[in-house]
């Protein structure tokens, strides 16, 4: 895999330099689709670079050309599109697109951006290059973590299986709901990487940036509720029952929560500006029940957190502060909502007529471009695990011979899945022949 390269250095720089923000009305347009494809290539190349440890050219290019704020703005814009415009499509009864994949690409755009941010935010200079938009990113993560808390009370994310009576738009809605849960897990990782920058990002020499720290500290109630139970675990886009012998093993997501809490509670800057109310103290002390010897063996640094909580039992609480506070507020969501307020129906109508009703020829051309973007050798290289059956989710070893896109564990599952996969398969195969 070390020889696998999706983008040449010069090509990657051209793609990064060309990144820009799009109005909500233009999402799904030809220019927007080109940028989405470029982002996917950058995303996959960043994962490949991180996997083989051959340097981080994508991360360096994003910082050099100041494109991290652009990614944050695009992330929040597509989030707003999904909340305000996408539901309008789903309510239009006579909207029966020939293929829903063009809409799916817009829905998937948020996942592409947050995945790229998760990959590059590991480096502290990327967080610093986000400048004031890191505040908007913190609020974005707050919204996603709130979603995790809400869904944890409902038993997890919606299942991916659809009923046979569902129409294409209903199926797309279900896919979007499942994708939303996975996006929230990526946001959790991004938030953890932001907390790694507390000592650098919010130093005494940068007092205005304390607004970001205060914003993150408001996530504590969400993080408390995210403290893990171990009966089930979400990995590989599905819930898995954890065997009793594995219930004490720390998962990646659990580790992200603990590290974020550690950073926010033990950083000197955070402690200096944290208001320890009686409610906050009570919640924090509940963490002691999770700090078992097995956990400390896996994350030894949590011993400092254990000592902090032991000291906290003897600490006097503080009343809520009532001083006048001047605080920065996130502006991207509010600005986009102000610019498009009252226009959601008009945006949806425009996109229905000019964007999401492509001709057969347009679909074939798009299929060809998608096939070139999502190269099978690259997708297999960046996949976190072995392929899964598209029907039953078991480990798969057989691929659809016609389109080469879907995997199956056996012939029976392929036959059962054909009713759902057939149209996409034919379109993808036509795109390959058109090359």
CSV table of C-alpha atoms in Angstrom, one decimal, residues 78-433:
chain,number,residue,atom,x,y,z
A,78,UNK,CA,-24.4,21.5,4.4
A,79,UNK,CA,-25.6,20.8,7.9
A,80,UNK,CA,-28.1,23.6,7.5
A,81,UNK,CA,-29.1,22.3,4.0
A,82,UNK,CA,-29.9,18.9,5.5
A,83,UNK,CA,-32.0,20.5,8.3
A,84,UNK,CA,-33.9,23.1,6.3
A,85,UNK,CA,-34.0,22.1,2.6
A,86,UNK,CA,-33.7,18.3,2.5
A,87,UNK,CA,-36.9,17.8,4.5
A,88,UNK,CA,-38.8,19.9,1.9
A,89,UNK,CA,-37.8,17.3,-0.8
A,90,UNK,CA,-39.1,14.5,1.4
A,91,UNK,CA,-42.5,16.2,1.8
A,92,UNK,CA,-43.0,16.6,-2.0
A,93,UNK,CA,-45.3,13.7,-2.9
A,94,UNK,CA,-45.0,14.0,-6.7
A,95,UNK,CA,-41.1,14.2,-6.5
A,96,UNK,CA,-40.0,10.8,-7.8
A,97,UNK,CA,-36.4,11.1,-9.1
A,98,UNK,CA,-35.1,8.6,-11.6
A,99,UNK,CA,-32.1,8.2,-9.3
A,100,UNK,CA,-31.6,9.6,-5.8
A,101,UNK,CA,-27.8,9.4,-5.9
A,102,UNK,CA,-27.3,13.1,-6.8
A,103,UNK,CA,-29.2,14.0,-3.6
A,104,UNK,CA,-27.3,11.4,-1.6
A,105,UNK,CA,-24.0,13.1,-2.6
A,106,UNK,CA,-25.1,16.3,-1.0
A,107,UNK,CA,-26.3,14.4,2.1
A,108,UNK,CA,-23.0,12.6,2.2
A,109,UNK,CA,-21.0,15.8,1.8
A,110,UNK,CA,-21.1,16.5,5.6
A,111,UNK,CA,-19.6,13.1,6.3
A,112,UNK,CA,-16.8,13.7,3.8
A,113,UNK,CA,-15.8,17.1,5.4
A,114,UNK,CA,-16.0,15.9,9.0
A,115,UNK,CA,-14.0,12.8,8.1
A,116,UNK,CA,-11.3,15.0,6.5
A,117,UNK,CA,-11.3,17.3,9.6
A,118,UNK,CA,-10.9,14.3,11.9
A,119,UNK,CA,-7.9,13.2,9.9
A,120,UNK,CA,-6.1,16.6,9.9
A,121,UNK,CA,-7.1,18.0,13.3
A,122,UNK,CA,-4.7,15.5,14.9
A,123,UNK,CA,-2.1,18.2,14.2
A,124,UNK,CA,-2.3,21.2,16.5
A,125,UNK,CA,-1.3,23.7,13.8
A,126,UNK,CA,-4.5,22.8,11.9
A,127,UNK,CA,-6.6,23.7,14.9
A,128,UNK,CA,-4.8,27.0,15.2
A,129,UNK,CA,-5.2,27.7,11.5
A,130,UNK,CA,-9.0,27.5,11.9
A,131,UNK,CA,-8.8,30.9,13.8
A,132,UNK,CA,-12.2,32.2,14.9
A,133,UNK,CA,-14.1,29.5,13.0
A,134,UNK,CA,-13.0,27.0,15.7
A,135,UNK,CA,-15.7,28.5,17.8
A,136,UNK,CA,-18.3,27.6,15.1
A,137,UNK,CA,-16.8,24.1,15.0
A,138,UNK,CA,-17.1,23.7,18.8
A,139,UNK,CA,-20.8,24.6,18.5
A,140,UNK,CA,-21.2,22.2,15.6
A,141,UNK,CA,-19.7,19.4,17.8
A,142,UNK,CA,-22.0,20.4,20.6
A,143,UNK,CA,-25.0,19.9,18.3
A,144,UNK,CA,-23.7,16.5,17.2
A,145,UNK,CA,-22.9,15.3,20.8
A,146,UNK,CA,-26.4,16.4,21.9
A,147,UNK,CA,-27.7,14.1,19.1
A,148,UNK,CA,-25.6,11.2,20.6
A,149,UNK,CA,-27.1,11.8,24.0
A,150,UNK,CA,-30.6,11.9,22.6
A,151,UNK,CA,-30.1,8.7,20.6
A,152,UNK,CA,-28.4,6.9,23.5
A,153,UNK,CA,-31.7,7.1,25.3
A,154,UNK,CA,-33.4,5.5,22.3
A,155,UNK,CA,-31.0,2.5,22.0
A,156,UNK,CA,-28.7,3.8,19.4
A,157,UNK,CA,-28.9,5.0,15.8
A,158,UNK,CA,-31.7,3.8,13.4
A,159,UNK,CA,-31.2,0.5,11.8
A,160,UNK,CA,-30.1,0.5,8.1
A,161,UNK,CA,-32.6,-2.0,6.9
A,162,UNK,CA,-35.6,-0.6,5.0
A,163,UNK,CA,-39.0,-2.0,4.4
A,164,UNK,CA,-40.0,-3.2,1.0
A,165,UNK,CA,-42.8,-0.6,0.9
A,166,UNK,CA,-40.4,2.3,1.2
A,167,UNK,CA,-40.0,4.6,-1.8
A,168,UNK,CA,-36.5,5.9,-2.8
A,169,UNK,CA,-36.8,9.1,-0.9
A,170,UNK,CA,-37.8,7.3,2.3
A,171,UNK,CA,-34.8,5.0,1.9
A,172,UNK,CA,-32.6,8.1,1.5
A,173,UNK,CA,-34.0,9.5,4.7
A,174,UNK,CA,-33.1,6.4,6.6
A,175,UNK,CA,-29.6,6.4,5.2
A,176,UNK,CA,-29.3,10.1,6.2
A,177,UNK,CA,-30.4,9.3,9.7
A,178,UNK,CA,-27.9,6.5,10.1
A,179,UNK,CA,-25.2,8.7,8.6
A,180,UNK,CA,-26.0,11.4,11.1
A,181,UNK,CA,-25.0,9.1,13.9
A,182,UNK,CA,-21.7,8.3,12.4
A,183,UNK,CA,-21.0,12.0,11.7
A,184,UNK,CA,-21.6,12.6,15.4
A,185,UNK,CA,-19.0,10.1,16.3
A,186,UNK,CA,-16.5,11.9,14.0
A,187,UNK,CA,-17.4,15.2,15.7
A,188,UNK,CA,-16.5,13.6,19.0
A,189,UNK,CA,-13.0,12.9,17.7
A,190,UNK,CA,-12.7,16.4,16.3
A,191,UNK,CA,-13.7,17.9,19.7
A,192,UNK,CA,-11.1,15.8,21.5
A,193,UNK,CA,-8.4,17.1,19.1
A,194,UNK,CA,-9.6,20.7,19.8
A,195,UNK,CA,-9.2,20.1,23.6
A,196,UNK,CA,-5.6,18.9,22.9
A,197,UNK,CA,-4.9,22.5,21.9
A,198,UNK,CA,-6.1,24.1,25.1
A,199,UNK,CA,-2.6,25.0,26.3
A,200,UNK,CA,-1.6,26.5,23.0
A,201,UNK,CA,-4.8,27.9,21.6
A,202,UNK,CA,-6.0,29.7,24.7
A,203,UNK,CA,-2.8,30.9,26.3
A,204,UNK,CA,-2.6,34.0,28.4
A,205,UNK,CA,-1.2,35.9,25.5
A,206,UNK,CA,-4.5,35.4,23.6
A,207,UNK,CA,-7.2,36.4,26.1
A,208,UNK,CA,-9.9,36.9,23.4
A,209,UNK,CA,-9.7,33.1,22.6
A,210,UNK,CA,-11.0,32.3,26.1
A,211,UNK,CA,-14.5,32.4,24.5
A,212,UNK,CA,-13.6,29.2,22.8
A,213,UNK,CA,-12.5,27.6,26.0
A,214,UNK,CA,-15.7,28.6,27.8
A,215,UNK,CA,-17.7,27.3,24.9
A,216,UNK,CA,-16.0,23.9,25.2
A,217,UNK,CA,-16.6,23.8,28.9
A,218,UNK,CA,-20.3,24.0,28.3
A,219,UNK,CA,-20.0,20.6,26.7
A,220,UNK,CA,-19.2,19.0,30.1
A,221,UNK,CA,-22.9,17.9,30.7
A,222,UNK,CA,-22.9,16.2,27.3
A,223,UNK,CA,-19.6,14.5,28.0
A,224,UNK,CA,-20.9,13.2,31.3
A,225,UNK,CA,-23.8,11.5,29.7
A,226,UNK,CA,-21.4,10.0,27.0
A,227,UNK,CA,-19.4,8.2,29.7
A,228,UNK,CA,-19.7,4.7,28.3
A,229,UNK,CA,-21.7,1.7,29.2
A,230,UNK,CA,-20.4,-1.5,27.8
A,231,UNK,CA,-23.4,-3.7,26.8
A,232,UNK,CA,-23.1,-2.7,23.2
A,233,UNK,CA,-20.5,-0.9,21.1
A,234,UNK,CA,-20.8,0.9,17.8
A,235,UNK,CA,-18.2,-0.1,15.3
A,236,UNK,CA,-18.1,-0.5,11.6
A,237,UNK,CA,-21.4,1.4,11.2
A,238,UNK,CA,-23.3,-1.1,13.3
A,239,UNK,CA,-24.0,-2.0,16.9
A,240,UNK,CA,-22.3,-5.0,18.3
A,241,UNK,CA,-23.0,-6.8,21.5
A,242,UNK,CA,-19.9,-6.8,23.7
A,243,UNK,CA,-19.0,-10.2,25.2
A,244,UNK,CA,-18.6,-10.1,29.1
A,245,UNK,CA,-14.9,-10.8,28.7
A,246,UNK,CA,-14.5,-7.7,26.5
A,247,UNK,CA,-16.6,-5.3,28.5
A,248,UNK,CA,-13.6,-3.8,30.3
A,249,UNK,CA,-11.7,-3.2,27.1
A,250,UNK,CA,-11.4,0.4,26.2
A,251,UNK,CA,-12.8,1.3,22.7
A,252,UNK,CA,-11.5,4.1,20.6
A,253,UNK,CA,-14.7,6.2,21.2
A,254,UNK,CA,-14.6,5.7,24.9
A,255,UNK,CA,-10.9,6.8,24.9
A,256,UNK,CA,-11.8,10.0,23.0
A,257,UNK,CA,-14.3,10.9,25.7
A,258,UNK,CA,-11.9,10.2,28.5
A,259,UNK,CA,-9.1,12.2,26.9
A,260,UNK,CA,-11.4,15.1,26.2
A,261,UNK,CA,-12.5,15.2,29.8
A,262,UNK,CA,-8.9,14.9,31.0
A,263,UNK,CA,-7.8,17.9,28.9
A,264,UNK,CA,-10.7,20.0,30.0
A,265,UNK,CA,-10.5,19.3,33.7
A,266,UNK,CA,-6.7,19.1,34.3
A,267,UNK,CA,-5.5,21.9,32.0
A,268,UNK,CA,-4.4,24.9,34.1
A,269,UNK,CA,-6.1,27.3,31.7
A,270,UNK,CA,-9.4,25.4,31.9
A,271,UNK,CA,-9.3,25.1,35.7
A,272,UNK,CA,-8.7,28.8,36.0
A,273,UNK,CA,-11.9,29.6,34.2
A,274,UNK,CA,-14.1,26.8,35.2
A,275,UNK,CA,-17.0,27.6,37.6
A,276,UNK,CA,-17.4,24.7,40.0
A,277,UNK,CA,-21.0,24.7,41.0
A,278,UNK,CA,-22.6,22.1,43.2
A,279,UNK,CA,-24.4,20.6,40.2
A,280,UNK,CA,-21.1,20.4,38.2
A,281,UNK,CA,-19.3,18.9,41.2
A,282,UNK,CA,-22.0,16.2,41.6
A,283,UNK,CA,-21.8,15.2,38.0
A,284,UNK,CA,-18.0,15.1,37.9
A,285,UNK,CA,-17.8,12.9,41.0
A,286,UNK,CA,-19.9,10.3,39.3
A,287,UNK,CA,-17.0,9.7,37.0
A,288,UNK,CA,-15.1,7.9,39.8
A,289,UNK,CA,-17.3,4.9,39.4
A,290,UNK,CA,-15.9,4.4,35.8
A,291,UNK,CA,-12.2,4.8,36.8
A,292,UNK,CA,-11.5,1.2,37.4
A,293,UNK,CA,-8.1,-0.4,37.7
A,294,UNK,CA,-8.6,-2.0,34.3
A,295,UNK,CA,-9.3,1.4,32.7
A,296,UNK,CA,-6.2,2.9,34.4
A,297,UNK,CA,-4.1,0.1,33.1
A,298,UNK,CA,-5.2,1.1,29.6
A,299,UNK,CA,-5.0,4.9,30.0
A,300,UNK,CA,-2.4,5.4,32.8
A,301,UNK,CA,-2.7,9.2,32.6
A,302,UNK,CA,-6.3,8.9,34.0
A,303,UNK,CA,-4.6,8.3,37.4
A,304,UNK,CA,-4.2,12.1,37.5
A,305,UNK,CA,-7.9,12.5,36.9
A,306,UNK,CA,-8.6,10.1,39.7
A,307,UNK,CA,-6.5,12.1,42.1
A,308,UNK,CA,-8.2,15.3,40.9
A,309,UNK,CA,-11.7,13.8,41.6
A,310,UNK,CA,-10.5,12.7,45.1
A,311,UNK,CA,-9.3,16.2,45.8
A,312,UNK,CA,-12.6,17.5,44.4
A,313,UNK,CA,-14.6,15.8,47.2
A,314,UNK,CA,-13.0,18.2,49.7
A,315,UNK,CA,-13.3,21.3,47.5
A,316,UNK,CA,-15.9,24.0,48.2
A,317,UNK,CA,-18.4,24.7,45.4
A,318,UNK,CA,-18.8,28.2,43.9
A,319,UNK,CA,-22.0,30.1,43.2
A,320,UNK,CA,-22.7,30.9,39.5
A,321,UNK,CA,-20.8,34.0,38.5
A,322,UNK,CA,-22.9,37.1,37.7
A,323,UNK,CA,-20.2,39.3,36.4
A,324,UNK,CA,-20.6,41.1,33.1
A,325,UNK,CA,-19.0,38.9,30.5
A,326,UNK,CA,-18.1,39.9,26.9
A,327,UNK,CA,-18.0,36.8,24.8
A,328,UNK,CA,-17.5,35.9,21.2
A,329,UNK,CA,-20.3,34.0,19.6
A,330,UNK,CA,-20.3,31.7,16.6
A,331,UNK,CA,-21.4,33.5,13.5
A,332,UNK,CA,-21.5,31.1,10.5
A,333,UNK,CA,-24.8,29.3,11.4
A,334,UNK,CA,-26.5,32.6,12.3
A,335,UNK,CA,-25.3,34.3,9.2
A,336,UNK,CA,-26.4,31.5,6.9
A,337,UNK,CA,-29.8,31.4,8.5
A,338,UNK,CA,-30.2,35.1,8.3
A,339,UNK,CA,-29.2,35.1,4.6
A,340,UNK,CA,-31.6,32.3,3.7
A,341,UNK,CA,-34.5,32.8,6.1
A,342,UNK,CA,-37.8,32.4,4.3
A,343,UNK,CA,-36.1,31.0,1.2
A,344,UNK,CA,-36.1,27.3,2.0
A,345,UNK,CA,-39.0,26.4,-0.2
A,346,UNK,CA,-37.6,28.5,-3.1
A,347,UNK,CA,-34.2,26.8,-2.8
A,348,UNK,CA,-35.8,23.4,-2.8
A,349,UNK,CA,-37.9,24.3,-5.9
A,350,UNK,CA,-34.9,25.6,-7.8
A,351,UNK,CA,-32.8,22.5,-7.0
A,352,UNK,CA,-35.7,20.1,-7.9
A,353,UNK,CA,-36.0,21.7,-11.3
A,354,UNK,CA,-32.4,22.4,-12.2
A,355,UNK,CA,-30.2,20.1,-10.0
A,356,UNK,CA,-31.9,16.9,-8.9
A,357,UNK,CA,-33.8,16.0,-12.0
A,358,UNK,CA,-30.9,15.1,-14.4
A,359,UNK,CA,-31.4,13.4,-17.7
A,360,UNK,CA,-30.3,9.9,-18.5
A,361,UNK,CA,-27.2,11.2,-20.3
A,362,UNK,CA,-26.3,13.4,-17.3
A,363,UNK,CA,-26.6,10.5,-14.9
A,364,UNK,CA,-24.3,8.4,-17.1
A,365,UNK,CA,-21.7,11.1,-17.2
A,366,UNK,CA,-21.9,11.5,-13.4
A,367,UNK,CA,-21.6,7.8,-12.9
A,368,UNK,CA,-18.4,7.8,-15.0
A,369,UNK,CA,-17.0,10.6,-12.8
A,370,UNK,CA,-18.0,8.9,-9.6
A,371,UNK,CA,-16.3,5.7,-10.8
A,372,UNK,CA,-13.1,7.6,-11.5
A,373,UNK,CA,-13.3,9.3,-8.0
A,374,UNK,CA,-14.1,6.2,-6.0
A,375,UNK,CA,-11.3,3.9,-7.3
A,376,UNK,CA,-11.7,0.4,-5.9
A,377,UNK,CA,-8.1,0.0,-5.0
A,378,UNK,CA,-8.1,3.2,-3.0
A,379,UNK,CA,-11.4,2.5,-1.3
A,380,UNK,CA,-10.1,-0.9,-0.2
A,381,UNK,CA,-6.9,0.7,1.1
A,382,UNK,CA,-8.7,3.2,3.3
A,383,UNK,CA,-11.4,0.8,4.5
A,384,UNK,CA,-11.2,0.4,8.3
A,385,UNK,CA,-12.2,-3.3,8.2
A,386,UNK,CA,-13.0,-6.2,5.9
A,387,UNK,CA,-15.9,-5.7,3.5
A,388,UNK,CA,-19.4,-6.4,4.8
A,389,UNK,CA,-22.3,-8.0,3.1
A,390,UNK,CA,-24.7,-5.3,1.7
A,391,UNK,CA,-27.7,-7.4,2.8
A,392,UNK,CA,-26.9,-9.1,6.1
A,393,UNK,CA,-23.7,-7.2,7.2
A,394,UNK,CA,-21.7,-10.4,7.7
A,395,UNK,CA,-18.0,-10.4,6.6
A,396,UNK,CA,-18.1,-10.6,2.8
A,397,UNK,CA,-15.7,-12.2,0.2
A,398,UNK,CA,-17.7,-11.9,-3.0
A,399,UNK,CA,-18.2,-8.8,-5.1
A,400,UNK,CA,-21.0,-8.0,-7.5
A,401,UNK,CA,-19.5,-9.0,-10.9
A,402,UNK,CA,-21.5,-6.4,-12.8
A,403,UNK,CA,-20.7,-3.1,-11.1
A,404,UNK,CA,-17.9,-4.2,-8.7
A,405,UNK,CA,-19.3,-1.9,-6.0
A,406,UNK,CA,-21.3,-4.1,-3.6
A,407,UNK,CA,-20.0,-7.0,-1.5
A,408,UNK,CA,-21.9,-10.2,-0.4
A,409,UNK,CA,-21.2,-13.1,1.8
A,410,UNK,CA,-23.2,-15.6,-0.4
A,411,UNK,CA,-25.3,-15.9,-3.5
A,412,UNK,CA,-28.6,-15.9,-1.5
A,413,UNK,CA,-27.9,-12.5,0.0
A,414,UNK,CA,-27.1,-11.1,-3.4
A,415,UNK,CA,-30.4,-12.3,-4.8
A,416,UNK,CA,-32.3,-10.9,-1.9
A,417,UNK,CA,-30.6,-7.5,-2.2
A,418,UNK,CA,-31.1,-7.2,-6.0
A,419,UNK,CA,-34.4,-5.4,-5.8
A,420,UNK,CA,-32.7,-2.5,-3.9
A,421,UNK,CA,-29.3,-2.7,-5.7
A,422,UNK,CA,-30.5,-3.4,-9.3
A,423,UNK,CA,-31.0,0.2,-10.6
A,424,UNK,CA,-27.7,1.5,-9.1
A,425,UNK,CA,-25.9,-1.6,-10.4
A,426,UNK,CA,-27.1,-1.0,-14.0
A,427,UNK,CA,-26.3,2.7,-13.8
A,428,UNK,CA,-22.7,2.1,-12.5
A,429,UNK,CA,-22.1,-0.6,-15.1
A,430,UNK,CA,-23.2,1.8,-17.9
A,431,UNK,CA,-20.8,4.4,-16.5
A,432,UNK,CA,-17.9,1.9,-16.7
A,433,UNK,CA,-18.7,1.0,-20.3
